[in-house]
CSV table of C-alpha atoms in Angstrom, one decimal:
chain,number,residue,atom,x,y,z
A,1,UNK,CA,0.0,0.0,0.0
A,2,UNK,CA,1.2,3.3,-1.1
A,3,UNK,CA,2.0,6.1,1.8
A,4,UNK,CA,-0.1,9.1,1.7
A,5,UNK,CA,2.4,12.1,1.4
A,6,UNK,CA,2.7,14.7,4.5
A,7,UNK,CA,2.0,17.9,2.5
A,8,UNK,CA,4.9,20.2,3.9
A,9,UNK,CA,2.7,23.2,3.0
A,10,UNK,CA,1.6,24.8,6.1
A,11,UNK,CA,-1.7,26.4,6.4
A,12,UNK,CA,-1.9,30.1,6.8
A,13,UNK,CA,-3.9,31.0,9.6
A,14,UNK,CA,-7.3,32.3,9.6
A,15,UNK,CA,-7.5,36.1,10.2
A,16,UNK,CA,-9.1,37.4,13.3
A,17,UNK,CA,-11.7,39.5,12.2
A,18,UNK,CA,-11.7,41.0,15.9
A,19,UNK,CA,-8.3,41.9,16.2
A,20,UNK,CA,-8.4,43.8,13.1
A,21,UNK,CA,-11.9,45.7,14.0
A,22,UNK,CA,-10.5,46.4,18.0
A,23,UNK,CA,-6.8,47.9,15.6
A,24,UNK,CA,-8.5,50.2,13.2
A,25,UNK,CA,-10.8,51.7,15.7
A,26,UNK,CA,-7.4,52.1,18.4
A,27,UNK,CA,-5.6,53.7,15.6
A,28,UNK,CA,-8.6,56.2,14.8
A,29,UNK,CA,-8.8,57.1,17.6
A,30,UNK,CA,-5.5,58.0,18.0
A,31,UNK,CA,-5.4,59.8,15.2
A,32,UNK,CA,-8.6,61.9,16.1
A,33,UNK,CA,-6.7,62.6,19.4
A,34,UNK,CA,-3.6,63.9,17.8
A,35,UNK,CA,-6.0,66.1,15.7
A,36,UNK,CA,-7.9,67.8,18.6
A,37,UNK,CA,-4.4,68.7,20.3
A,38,UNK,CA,-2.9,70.2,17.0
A,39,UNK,CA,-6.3,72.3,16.4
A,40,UNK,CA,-7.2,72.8,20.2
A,41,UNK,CA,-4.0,74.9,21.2
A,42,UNK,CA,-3.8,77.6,19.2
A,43,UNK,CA,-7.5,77.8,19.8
A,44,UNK,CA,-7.2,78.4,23.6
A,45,UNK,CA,-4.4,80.3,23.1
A,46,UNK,CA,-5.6,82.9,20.6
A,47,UNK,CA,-8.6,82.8,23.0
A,48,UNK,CA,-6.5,83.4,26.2
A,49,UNK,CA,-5.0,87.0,24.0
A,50,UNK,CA,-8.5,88.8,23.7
A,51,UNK,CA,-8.5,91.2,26.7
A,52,UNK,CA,-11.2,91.0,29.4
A,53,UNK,CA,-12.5,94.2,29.2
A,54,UNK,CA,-13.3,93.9,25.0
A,55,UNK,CA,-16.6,93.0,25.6
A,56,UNK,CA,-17.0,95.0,28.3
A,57,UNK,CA,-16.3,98.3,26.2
A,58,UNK,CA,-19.5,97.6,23.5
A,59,UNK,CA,-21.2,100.5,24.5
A,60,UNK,CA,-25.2,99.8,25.1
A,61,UNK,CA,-28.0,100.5,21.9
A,62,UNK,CA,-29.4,103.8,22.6
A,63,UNK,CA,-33.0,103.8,23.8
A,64,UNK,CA,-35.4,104.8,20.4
A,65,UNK,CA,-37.8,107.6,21.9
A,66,UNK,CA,-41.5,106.9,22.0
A,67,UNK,CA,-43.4,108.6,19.4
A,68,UNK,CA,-46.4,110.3,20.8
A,69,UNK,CA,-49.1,110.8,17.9
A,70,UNK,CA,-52.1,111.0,20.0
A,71,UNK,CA,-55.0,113.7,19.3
A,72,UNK,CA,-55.6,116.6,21.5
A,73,UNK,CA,-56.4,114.9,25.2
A,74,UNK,CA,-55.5,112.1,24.7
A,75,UNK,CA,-51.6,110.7,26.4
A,76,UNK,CA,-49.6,107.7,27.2
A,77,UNK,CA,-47.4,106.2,30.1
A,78,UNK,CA,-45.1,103.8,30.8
A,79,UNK,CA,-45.1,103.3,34.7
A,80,UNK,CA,-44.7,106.3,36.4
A,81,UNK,CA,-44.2,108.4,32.9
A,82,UNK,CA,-46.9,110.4,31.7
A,83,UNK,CA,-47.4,112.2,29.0
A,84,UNK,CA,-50.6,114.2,27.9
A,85,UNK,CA,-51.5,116.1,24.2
A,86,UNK,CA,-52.4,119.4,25.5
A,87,UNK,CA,-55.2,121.6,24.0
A,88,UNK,CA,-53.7,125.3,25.5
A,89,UNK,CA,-50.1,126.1,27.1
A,90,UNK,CA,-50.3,128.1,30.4
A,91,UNK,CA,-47.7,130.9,29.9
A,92,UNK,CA,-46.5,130.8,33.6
A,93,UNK,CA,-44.0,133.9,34.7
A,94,UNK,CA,-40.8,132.9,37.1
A,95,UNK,CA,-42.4,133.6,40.4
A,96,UNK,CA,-40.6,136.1,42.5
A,97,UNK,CA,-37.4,135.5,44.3
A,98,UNK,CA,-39.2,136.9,47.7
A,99,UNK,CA,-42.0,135.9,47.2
A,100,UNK,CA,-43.2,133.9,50.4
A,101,UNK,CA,-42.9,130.0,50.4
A,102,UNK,CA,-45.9,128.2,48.1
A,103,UNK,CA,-47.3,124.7,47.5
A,104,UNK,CA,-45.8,125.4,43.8
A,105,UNK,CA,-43.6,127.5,41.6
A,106,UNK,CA,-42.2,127.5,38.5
A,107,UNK,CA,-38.7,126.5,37.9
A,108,UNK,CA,-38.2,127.7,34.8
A,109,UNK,CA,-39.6,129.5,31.4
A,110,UNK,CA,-37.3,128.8,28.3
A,111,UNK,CA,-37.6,129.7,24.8
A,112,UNK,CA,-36.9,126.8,22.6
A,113,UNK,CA,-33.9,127.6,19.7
A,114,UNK,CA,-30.8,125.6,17.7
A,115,UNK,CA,-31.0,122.0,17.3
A,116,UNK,CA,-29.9,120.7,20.4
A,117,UNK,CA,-30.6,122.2,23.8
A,118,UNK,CA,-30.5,121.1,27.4
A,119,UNK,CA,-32.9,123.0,30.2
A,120,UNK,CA,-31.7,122.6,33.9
A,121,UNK,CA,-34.0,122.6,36.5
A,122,UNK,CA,-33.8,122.5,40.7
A,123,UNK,CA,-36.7,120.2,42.4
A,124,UNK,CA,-36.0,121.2,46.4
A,125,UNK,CA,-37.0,119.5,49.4
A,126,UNK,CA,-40.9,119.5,50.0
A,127,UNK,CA,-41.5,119.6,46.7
A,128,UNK,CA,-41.6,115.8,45.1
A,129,UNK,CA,-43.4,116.4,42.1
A,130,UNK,CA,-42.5,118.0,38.4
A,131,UNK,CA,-44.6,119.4,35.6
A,132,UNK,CA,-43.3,119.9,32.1
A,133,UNK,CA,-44.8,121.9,29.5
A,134,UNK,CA,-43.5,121.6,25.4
A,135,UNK,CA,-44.8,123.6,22.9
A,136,UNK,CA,-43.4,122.8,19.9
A,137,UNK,CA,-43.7,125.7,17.4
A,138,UNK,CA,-42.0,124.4,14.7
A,139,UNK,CA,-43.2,121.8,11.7
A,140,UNK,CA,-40.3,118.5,12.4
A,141,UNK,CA,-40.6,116.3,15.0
A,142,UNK,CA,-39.0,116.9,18.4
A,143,UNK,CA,-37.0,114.4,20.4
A,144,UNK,CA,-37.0,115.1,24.5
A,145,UNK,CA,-35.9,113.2,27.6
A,146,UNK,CA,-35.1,114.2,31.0
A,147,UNK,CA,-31.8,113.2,33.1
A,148,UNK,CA,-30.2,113.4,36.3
A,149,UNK,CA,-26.9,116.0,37.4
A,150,UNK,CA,-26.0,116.2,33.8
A,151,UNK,CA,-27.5,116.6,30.6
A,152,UNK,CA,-25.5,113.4,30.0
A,153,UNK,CA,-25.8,111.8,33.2
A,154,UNK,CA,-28.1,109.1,34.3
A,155,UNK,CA,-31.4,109.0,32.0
A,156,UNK,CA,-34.9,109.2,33.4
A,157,UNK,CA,-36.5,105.7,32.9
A,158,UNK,CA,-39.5,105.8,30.5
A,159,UNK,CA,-38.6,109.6,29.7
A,160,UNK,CA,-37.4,109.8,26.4
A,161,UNK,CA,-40.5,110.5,23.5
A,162,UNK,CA,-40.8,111.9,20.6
A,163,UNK,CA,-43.8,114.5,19.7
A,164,UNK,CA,-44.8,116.1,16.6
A,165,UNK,CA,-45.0,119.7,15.1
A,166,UNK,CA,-47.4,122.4,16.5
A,167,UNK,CA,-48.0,120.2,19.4
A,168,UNK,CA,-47.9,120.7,23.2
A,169,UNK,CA,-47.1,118.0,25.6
A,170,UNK,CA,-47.0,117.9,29.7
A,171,UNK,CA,-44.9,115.5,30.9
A,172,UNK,CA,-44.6,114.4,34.3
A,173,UNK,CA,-44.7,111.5,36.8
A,174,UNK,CA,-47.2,109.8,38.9
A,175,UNK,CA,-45.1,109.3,41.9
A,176,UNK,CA,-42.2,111.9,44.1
A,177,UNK,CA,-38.8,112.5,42.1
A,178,UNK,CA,-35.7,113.2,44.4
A,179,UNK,CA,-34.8,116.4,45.5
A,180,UNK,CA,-31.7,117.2,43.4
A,181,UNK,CA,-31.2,118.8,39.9
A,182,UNK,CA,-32.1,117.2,36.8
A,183,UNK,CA,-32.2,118.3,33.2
A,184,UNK,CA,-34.7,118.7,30.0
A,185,UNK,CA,-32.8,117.9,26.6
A,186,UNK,CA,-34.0,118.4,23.6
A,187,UNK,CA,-33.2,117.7,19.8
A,188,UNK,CA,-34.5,118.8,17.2
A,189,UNK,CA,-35.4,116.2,14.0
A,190,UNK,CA,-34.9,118.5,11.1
A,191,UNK,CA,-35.2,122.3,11.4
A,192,UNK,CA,-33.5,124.5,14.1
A,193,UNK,CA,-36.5,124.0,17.5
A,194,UNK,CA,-38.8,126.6,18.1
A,195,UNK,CA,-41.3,126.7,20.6
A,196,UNK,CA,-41.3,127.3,24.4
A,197,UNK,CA,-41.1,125.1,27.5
A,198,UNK,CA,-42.1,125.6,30.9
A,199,UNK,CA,-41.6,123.5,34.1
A,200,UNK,CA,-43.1,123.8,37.7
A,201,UNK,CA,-42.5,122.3,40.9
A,202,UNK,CA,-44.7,121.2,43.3
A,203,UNK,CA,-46.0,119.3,46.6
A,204,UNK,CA,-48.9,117.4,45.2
A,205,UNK,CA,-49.5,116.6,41.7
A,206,UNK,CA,-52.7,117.9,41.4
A,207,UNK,CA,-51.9,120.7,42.2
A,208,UNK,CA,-49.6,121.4,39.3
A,209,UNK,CA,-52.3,121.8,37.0
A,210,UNK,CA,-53.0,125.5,35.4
């Protein structure tokens, strides 16, 4: 009987399928690590260069005044803020520098005129509340607002409107302002500002009335 012959060709080995998976996914992610440290640096560092105080130097959106369209008696308010479309304007003189102390008196008589124009005004102690009289003489819009110390200092909240030509507007608020010294600005939208404006003081609101 013949002898089978011993093939001396060895068999290759089958390839493990998990070995190869469990090596391409160690060498991604490798690779994907290598990535994120090349990118990631000069990230944080170019983020670590911006100064602190950049964003903090974006100066805030002005505040857009309120434009007041409203027909003869009728007026608008945010909060405290009022403001009411006037039929007549009461031509009130300066009251007398000796003149004994009142409930009210009037702070100020101003003749409107450029385009830009600020109006200071006192409000003492005992007298909490503030009436403001605009007349505006002229045909463009006029822009007004009322701040505190400066005519650039701290702005009245809700104070800042808009009203039209040949229009007059009282403005004042529903609860006591601080005693201190504040400011009427207005702008002109066009033309130089014409018209008048008149403010008084007093110790109750209602009493303000002409």
């Amino acid at each position: 009987m013949e002898k089978k012959k011993l093939s001396t060709k060895q068999q290759s080995p089958k390839p493990n399928r998990k070995a190869y998976i469990y090596t391409s996914l160690t060498l991604t992610a490798v690779i994907a690590l290598v990535l994120l440290l090349v990118f990631y640096s000069p990230a944080q560092k170019a983020a670590q260069q911006v100064p602190v105080a950049a964003a903090s130097s974006l100066a805030p959106a002005e505040e857009k005044p309120a434009l007041l369209d409203y027909g003869i008696g009728g007026g608008t308010g945010v909060n405290a803020m009022r403001f009411q479309h006037e039929k007549s304007f009461p031509m009130l003189k300066k009251d007398k520098l000796n003149a004994p102390p009142q409930s009210t008196k009037t702070v100020f008589v101003k003749q409107l005129s450029d385009t830009q124009m600020s109006q200071p005004f006192h409000i003492p102690e005992g007298y909490g509340f503030v009436k403001i009289w605009v007349k505006n003489a002229g045909k463009q819009r006029m822009a007004i607002s009322l701040s505190k110390d400066s005519p650039t200092g701290e702005l009245i909240p809700d104070s800042i409107i808009s009203i039209q030509g040949g229009s007059i507007w009282s403005i004042y608020k529903t609860t006591p302002w601080e005693s201190g010294n504040y400011y009427v600005n207005f702008t002109s939208e066009g033309a130089p500002l014409k018209g008048v404006a008149v403010g008084r003081v007093g110790a109750r609101l209602a009493e303000l009335n002409p």
